[in-house]
PDB file of C-alpha atoms in Angstrom:
ATOM      1  CA  UNK H   5     -90.443 -18.979 -18.909  1.00 46.00           C
ATOM      2  CA  UNK H   6     -88.102 -18.239 -21.593  1.00 48.00           C
ATOM      3  CA  UNK H   7     -85.770 -16.592 -19.037  1.00 48.00           C
ATOM      4  CA  UNK H   8     -85.933 -19.807 -17.168  1.00 47.00           C
ATOM      5  CA  UNK H   9     -84.815 -21.813 -20.255  1.00 47.00           C
ATOM      6  CA  UNK H  10     -82.134 -19.224 -20.983  1.00 48.00           C
ATOM      7  CA  UNK H  11     -80.934 -19.575 -17.417  1.00 50.00           C
ATOM      8  CA  UNK H  12     -81.025 -23.257 -17.641  1.00 50.00           C
ATOM      9  CA  UNK H  13     -78.926 -23.127 -20.731  1.00 48.00           C
ATOM     10  CA  UNK H  14     -76.323 -20.933 -19.228  1.00 51.00           C
ATOM     11  CA  UNK H  15     -75.305 -23.502 -16.790  1.00 50.00           C
ATOM     12  CA  UNK H  16     -74.941 -25.885 -19.650  1.00 51.00           C
ATOM     13  CA  UNK H  17     -72.533 -23.474 -21.442  1.00 51.00           C
ATOM     14  CA  UNK H  18     -70.670 -22.913 -18.015  1.00 52.00           C
ATOM     15  CA  UNK H  19     -70.438 -26.665 -17.743  1.00 46.00           C
ATOM     16  CA  UNK H  20     -69.104 -27.155 -21.220  1.00 51.00           C
ATOM     17  CA  UNK H  21     -66.507 -24.349 -20.738  1.00 52.00           C
ATOM     18  CA  UNK H  22     -65.532 -25.987 -17.295  1.00 52.00           C
ATOM     19  CA  UNK H  23     -65.170 -29.343 -19.055  1.00 52.00           C
ATOM     20  CA  UNK H  24     -63.080 -27.864 -21.869  1.00 51.00           C
ATOM     21  CA  UNK H  25     -60.963 -26.079 -19.182  1.00 53.00           C
ATOM     22  CA  UNK H  26     -60.609 -29.248 -17.250  1.00 53.00           C
ATOM     23  CA  UNK H  27     -59.503 -31.194 -20.397  1.00 53.00           C
ATOM     24  CA  UNK H  28     -56.884 -28.554 -20.798  1.00 54.00           C
ATOM     25  CA  UNK H  29     -55.746 -29.337 -17.252  1.00 58.00           C
ATOM     26  CA  UNK H  30     -55.740 -32.961 -18.017  1.00 62.00           C
ATOM     27  CA  UNK H  31     -53.478 -32.366 -20.974  1.00 60.00           C
ATOM     28  CA  UNK H  32     -51.267 -30.140 -18.767  1.00 67.00           C
ATOM     29  CA  UNK H  33     -51.150 -32.835 -16.104  1.00 70.00           C
ATOM     30  CA  UNK H  34     -50.338 -35.527 -18.814  1.00 71.00           C
ATOM     31  CA  UNK H  35     -47.594 -33.277 -20.160  1.00 72.00           C
ATOM     32  CA  UNK H  36     -46.202 -32.437 -16.710  1.00 77.00           C
ATOM     33  CA  UNK H  37     -46.298 -36.155 -15.610  1.00 78.00           C
ATOM     34  CA  UNK H  38     -44.539 -37.091 -18.911  1.00 77.00           C
ATOM     35  CA  UNK H  39     -42.033 -34.566 -18.084  1.00 80.00           C
ATOM     36  CA  UNK H  40     -41.511 -35.756 -14.579  1.00 83.00           C
ATOM     37  CA  UNK H  41     -41.200 -39.320 -15.730  1.00 83.00           C
ATOM     38  CA  UNK H  42     -38.621 -38.222 -18.174  1.00 86.00           C
ATOM     39  CA  UNK H  43     -36.722 -36.320 -15.461  1.00 88.00           C
ATOM     40  CA  UNK H  44     -36.934 -39.296 -13.124  1.00 89.00           C
ATOM     41  CA  UNK H  45     -35.493 -41.458 -15.895  1.00 90.00           C
ATOM     42  CA  UNK H  46     -32.733 -39.091 -16.454  1.00 90.00           C
ATOM     43  CA  UNK H  47     -31.965 -38.856 -12.682  1.00 92.00           C
ATOM     44  CA  UNK H  48     -32.059 -42.583 -12.401  1.00 94.00           C
ATOM     45  CA  UNK H  49     -29.566 -42.901 -15.293  1.00 94.00           C
ATOM     46  CA  UNK H  50     -27.445 -40.315 -13.731  1.00 94.00           C
ATOM     47  CA  UNK H  51     -27.498 -41.998 -10.409  1.00 95.00           C
ATOM     48  CA  UNK H  52     -26.540 -45.292 -11.991  1.00 95.00           C
ATOM     49  CA  UNK H  53     -23.786 -43.630 -13.765  1.00 95.00           C
ATOM     50  CA  UNK H  54     -22.368 -42.068 -10.695  1.00 96.00           C
ATOM     51  CA  UNK H  55     -22.677 -45.210  -8.653  1.00 96.00           C
ATOM     52  CA  UNK H  56     -20.746 -47.059 -11.409  1.00 96.00           C
ATOM     53  CA  UNK H  57     -17.994 -44.367 -11.327  1.00 96.00           C
ATOM     54  CA  UNK H  58     -17.777 -44.602  -7.533  1.00 96.00           C
ATOM     55  CA  UNK H  59     -17.480 -48.297  -7.703  1.00 96.00           C
ATOM     56  CA  UNK H  60     -14.747 -48.064 -10.400  1.00 96.00           C
ATOM     57  CA  UNK H  61     -12.895 -45.438  -8.324  1.00 96.00           C
ATOM     58  CA  UNK H  62     -13.031 -47.802  -5.286  1.00 96.00           C
ATOM     59  CA  UNK H  63     -11.814 -50.649  -7.273  1.00 96.00           C
ATOM     60  CA  UNK H  64      -8.938 -48.544  -8.835  1.00 96.00           C
ATOM     61  CA  UNK H  65      -7.848 -47.425  -5.212  1.00 96.00           C
ATOM     62  CA  UNK H  66      -7.944 -51.109  -4.049  1.00 96.00           C
ATOM     63  CA  UNK H  67      -5.773 -52.050  -6.930  1.00 96.00           C
ATOM     64  CA  UNK H  68      -3.368 -49.022  -6.507  1.00 96.00           C
ATOM     65  CA  UNK H  69      -3.076 -49.993  -2.630  1.00 96.00           C
ATOM     66  CA  UNK H  70      -2.375 -53.679  -3.425  1.00 96.00           C
ATOM     67  CA  UNK H  71       0.157 -52.650  -6.160  1.00 96.00           C
ATOM     68  CA  UNK H  72       1.810 -50.152  -3.801  1.00 96.00           C
ATOM     69  CA  UNK H  73       2.055 -52.774  -0.923  1.00 95.00           C
ATOM     70  CA  UNK H  74       3.556 -55.321  -3.368  1.00 94.00           C
ATOM     71  CA  UNK H  75       5.978 -52.685  -4.616  1.00 95.00           C
ATOM     72  CA  UNK H  76       6.989 -51.763  -1.049  1.00 93.00           C
ATOM     73  CA  UNK H  77       7.511 -55.580  -0.184  1.00 90.00           C
ATOM     74  CA  UNK H  78       9.724 -55.951  -3.305  1.00 90.00           C
ATOM     75  CA  UNK H  79      11.804 -52.886  -2.323  1.00 89.00           C
ATOM     76  CA  UNK H  80      12.230 -54.062   1.115  1.00 85.00           C
ATOM     77  CA  UNK H  81      13.379 -57.500  -0.086  1.00 84.00           C
ATOM     78  CA  UNK H  82      15.789 -55.751  -2.523  1.00 84.00           C
ATOM     79  CA  UNK H  83      17.216 -53.541   0.199  1.00 82.00           C
ATOM     80  CA  UNK H  84      17.661 -56.553   2.691  1.00 80.00           C
ATOM     81  CA  UNK H  85      19.316 -58.493  -0.133  1.00 84.00           C
ATOM     82  CA  UNK H  86      21.687 -55.671  -0.863  1.00 82.00           C
ATOM     83  CA  UNK H  87      22.664 -55.250   2.714  1.00 83.00           C
ATOM     84  CA  UNK H  88      23.147 -58.927   3.341  1.00 85.00           C
ATOM     85  CA  UNK H  89      25.402 -59.121   0.161  1.00 86.00           C
ATOM     86  CA  UNK H  90      27.470 -56.217   1.802  1.00 86.00           C
ATOM     87  CA  UNK H  91      27.716 -57.960   5.044  1.00 86.00           C
ATOM     88  CA  UNK H  92      28.836 -61.247   3.807  1.00 88.00           C
ATOM     89  CA  UNK H  93      32.526 -60.209   3.587  1.00 88.00           C
ATOM     90  CA  UNK H  94      32.447 -58.986   7.169  1.00 88.00           C
ATOM     91  CA  UNK H  95      31.038 -62.402   8.143  1.00 86.00           C
ATOM     92  CA  UNK H  96      33.750 -64.118   6.153  1.00 88.00           C
ATOM     93  CA  UNK H  97      36.485 -61.980   7.966  1.00 88.00           C
ATOM     94  CA  UNK H  98      35.076 -62.933  11.165  1.00 87.00           C
ATOM     95  CA  UNK H  99      35.275 -66.541  10.391  1.00 85.00           C
ATOM     96  CA  UNK H 100      38.794 -66.158   9.145  1.00 84.00           C
ATOM     97  CA  UNK H 101      39.754 -64.303  12.435  1.00 83.00           C
ATOM     98  CA  UNK H 102      38.120 -66.973  14.544  1.00 80.00           C
ATOM     99  CA  UNK H 103      39.838 -69.776  12.636  1.00 79.00           C
ATOM    100  CA  UNK H 104      43.351 -67.984  12.802  1.00 76.00           C
ATOM    101  CA  UNK H 105      42.678 -67.577  16.627  1.00 68.00           C
ATOM    102  CA  UNK H 106      42.546 -71.263  17.137  1.00 68.00           C
ATOM    103  CA  UNK H 107      45.898 -71.764  15.451  1.00 65.00           C
ATOM    104  CA  UNK H 108      47.790 -69.039  17.345  1.00 66.00           C
ATOM    105  CA  UNK H 109      47.958 -67.844  20.914  1.00 70.00           C
ATOM    106  CA  UNK H 110      48.949 -64.319  19.660  1.00 74.00           C
ATOM    107  CA  UNK H 111      46.414 -62.005  21.090  1.00 80.00           C
ATOM    108  CA  UNK H 112      47.897 -58.959  19.525  1.00 81.00           C
ATOM    109  CA  UNK H 113      47.318 -60.230  16.017  1.00 81.00           C
ATOM    110  CA  UNK H 114      43.768 -61.292  16.916  1.00 82.00           C
ATOM    111  CA  UNK H 115      43.108 -57.737  18.250  1.00 86.00           C
ATOM    112  CA  UNK H 116      44.420 -56.294  15.083  1.00 86.00           C
ATOM    113  CA  UNK H 117      42.203 -58.470  12.936  1.00 86.00           C
ATOM    114  CA  UNK H 118      39.182 -57.559  14.977  1.00 89.00           C
ATOM    115  CA  UNK H 119      39.922 -53.932  14.634  1.00 91.00           C
ATOM    116  CA  UNK H 120      40.280 -54.315  10.884  1.00 91.00           C
ATOM    117  CA  UNK H 121      36.864 -56.086  10.831  1.00 91.00           C
ATOM    118  CA  UNK H 122      35.136 -53.452  12.896  1.00 91.00           C
ATOM    119  CA  UNK H 123      36.553 -50.686  10.622  1.00 92.00           C
ATOM    120  CA  UNK H 124      35.405 -52.627   7.584  1.00 92.00           C
ATOM    121  CA  UNK H 125      32.003 -52.919   9.196  1.00 91.00           C
ATOM    122  CA  UNK H 126      31.791 -49.321  10.164  1.00 91.00           C
ATOM    123  CA  UNK H 127      32.885 -48.176   6.545  1.00 91.00           C
ATOM    124  CA  UNK H 128      30.047 -50.413   5.161  1.00 90.00           C
ATOM    125  CA  UNK H 129      27.467 -48.719   7.489  1.00 90.00           C
ATOM    126  CA  UNK H 130      28.833 -45.191   6.592  1.00 91.00           C
ATOM    127  CA  UNK H 131      28.379 -45.957   2.918  1.00 90.00           C
ATOM    128  CA  UNK H 132      24.560 -46.701   3.854  1.00 88.00           C
ATOM    129  CA  UNK H 133      24.320 -43.331   5.562  1.00 90.00           C
ATOM    130  CA  UNK H 134      25.044 -44.180   9.042  1.00 92.00           C
ATOM    131  CA  UNK H 135      27.062 -41.530  11.022  1.00 93.00           C
ATOM    132  CA  UNK H 136      28.405 -41.626  14.560  1.00 93.00           C
ATOM    133  CA  UNK H 137      27.321 -38.749  16.884  1.00 94.00           C
ATOM    134  CA  UNK H 138      30.331 -36.810  18.242  1.00 91.00           C
ATOM    135  CA  UNK H 139      30.134 -36.846  21.999  1.00 92.00           C
ATOM    136  CA  UNK H 140      33.256 -36.693  24.057  1.00 92.00           C
ATOM    137  CA  UNK H 141      34.338 -33.189  24.845  1.00 91.00           C
ATOM    138  CA  UNK H 142      31.108 -31.781  23.631  1.00 92.00           C
ATOM    139  CA  UNK H 143      28.388 -29.998  25.554  1.00 93.00           C
ATOM    140  CA  UNK H 144      25.525 -32.202  26.459  1.00 94.00           C
ATOM    141  CA  UNK H 145      22.531 -32.052  23.855  1.00 94.00           C
ATOM    142  CA  UNK H 146      19.520 -33.901  25.009  1.00 94.00           C
ATOM    143  CA  UNK H 147      18.396 -34.315  21.392  1.00 95.00           C
ATOM    144  CA  UNK H 148      21.192 -36.698  20.747  1.00 95.00           C
ATOM    145  CA  UNK H 149      22.723 -37.613  24.077  1.00 96.00           C
ATOM    146  CA  UNK H 150      21.494 -39.606  27.150  1.00 95.00           C
ATOM    147  CA  UNK H 151      23.242 -38.654  30.314  1.00 94.00           C
ATOM    148  CA  UNK H 152      23.726 -41.725  32.511  1.00 94.00           C
ATOM    149  CA  UNK H 153      25.445 -39.892  35.295  1.00 93.00           C
ATOM    150  CA  UNK H 154      27.050 -36.721  36.377  1.00 93.00           C
ATOM    151  CA  UNK H 155      30.655 -36.478  37.700  1.00 90.00           C
ATOM    152  CA  UNK H 156      32.410 -33.473  39.345  1.00 89.00           C
ATOM    153  CA  UNK H 157      35.388 -32.035  37.451  1.00 83.00           C
ATOM    154  CA  UNK H 158      37.719 -29.121  37.847  1.00 83.00           C
ATOM    155  CA  UNK H 159      38.951 -29.226  34.227  1.00 83.00           C
ATOM    156  CA  UNK H 160      35.712 -29.108  32.338  1.00 82.00           C
ATOM    157  CA  UNK H 161      32.561 -26.829  32.277  1.00 88.00           C
ATOM    158  CA  UNK H 162      29.362 -28.141  33.586  1.00 90.00           C
ATOM    159  CA  UNK H 163      27.422 -30.097  30.965  1.00 90.00           C
ATOM    160  CA  UNK H 164      30.511 -31.124  29.170  1.00 92.00           C
ATOM    161  CA  UNK H 165      30.782 -34.801  28.188  1.00 93.00           C
ATOM    162  CA  UNK H 166      33.707 -36.560  29.670  1.00 93.00           C
ATOM    163  CA  UNK H 167      32.972 -40.117  28.897  1.00 93.00           C
ATOM    164  CA  UNK H 168      31.032 -42.033  26.334  1.00 94.00           C
ATOM    165  CA  UNK H 169      29.463 -45.411  27.737  1.00 94.00           C
ATOM    166  CA  UNK H 170      27.844 -46.260  24.309  1.00 93.00           C
ATOM    167  CA  UNK H 171      28.124 -44.510  21.049  1.00 93.00           C
ATOM    168  CA  UNK H 172      25.193 -42.988  19.280  1.00 94.00           C
ATOM    169  CA  UNK H 173      24.286 -43.073  15.679  1.00 94.00           C
ATOM    170  CA  UNK H 174      22.012 -41.197  13.242  1.00 94.00           C
ATOM    171  CA  UNK H 175      20.827 -42.367   9.736  1.00 92.00           C
ATOM    172  CA  UNK H 176      20.563 -39.056   7.709  1.00 89.00           C
ATOM    173  CA  UNK H 177      18.642 -36.739   9.920  1.00 92.00           C
ATOM    174  CA  UNK H 178      16.897 -39.543  12.020  1.00 93.00           C
ATOM    175  CA  UNK H 179      18.451 -40.517  15.418  1.00 94.00           C
ATOM    176  CA  UNK H 180      18.867 -44.260  15.534  1.00 92.00           C
ATOM    177  CA  UNK H 181      20.401 -44.350  19.113  1.00 94.00           C
ATOM    178  CA  UNK H 182      21.459 -41.571  21.376  1.00 95.00           C
ATOM    179  CA  UNK H 183      24.941 -41.575  22.774  1.00 95.00           C
ATOM    180  CA  UNK H 184      24.842 -42.657  26.325  1.00 95.00           C
ATOM    181  CA  UNK H 185      27.360 -40.414  28.288  1.00 95.00           C
ATOM    182  CA  UNK H 186      28.796 -39.242  31.603  1.00 95.00           C
ATOM    183  CA  UNK H 187      28.687 -35.421  32.015  1.00 94.00           C
ATOM    184  CA  UNK H 188      30.361 -32.923  34.366  1.00 91.00           C
ATOM    185  CA  UNK H 189      28.037 -31.826  37.190  1.00 88.00           C
ATOM    186  CA  UNK H 190      27.110 -28.384  37.783  1.00 81.00           C
ATOM    187  CA  UNK H 191      29.127 -26.885  40.492  1.00 75.00           C
ATOM    188  CA  UNK H 192      27.247 -26.698  43.865  1.00 67.00           C
ATOM    189  CA  UNK H 193      26.949 -23.418  45.664  1.00 60.00           C
ATOM    190  CA  UNK H 194      29.489 -24.676  48.329  1.00 58.00           C
ATOM    191  CA  UNK H 195      32.043 -24.956  45.542  1.00 55.00           C
ATOM    192  CA  UNK H 196      31.463 -21.517  44.215  1.00 51.00           C
TER     193      UNK H 196
END
């Protein structure tokens, strides 16, 4: 009977040991859940901080974009103003030419005045970087010339520009308008 009592007390000890072990688990779980809550709080703060940084960066970029657009508009207005100021004397000269043409019937002096105004205008454009594309007598270059037609010629090589219908221009390296030209046709086999 004593053995039975002893055996019955053993489960009590085991039960107490299990309870004490379980209370350790509870402490561990409490510590772990506290650590997780702290980690979650840290991550939430980090997330909020990064979201705030992203919003600030977006706002700064929008401000930069608006400022850049405003500066471009101001630059365009200034460039237009400067060009218009430079063109006003040419406009004045055209007005003088037209007024003097009403007083005189001398076509020669009108033509001289028109040539002077044209030269003044071209000089103004050259100061701004415009350059005329050389064409007549040159070899045809499809990068800067546009062939309107071909014509036979005994005096020039095929592909040589013999006439310029409309002058071409470049602004720095950029082609503004190609020269529209007439070129010498390639000789046919019958002519060879």
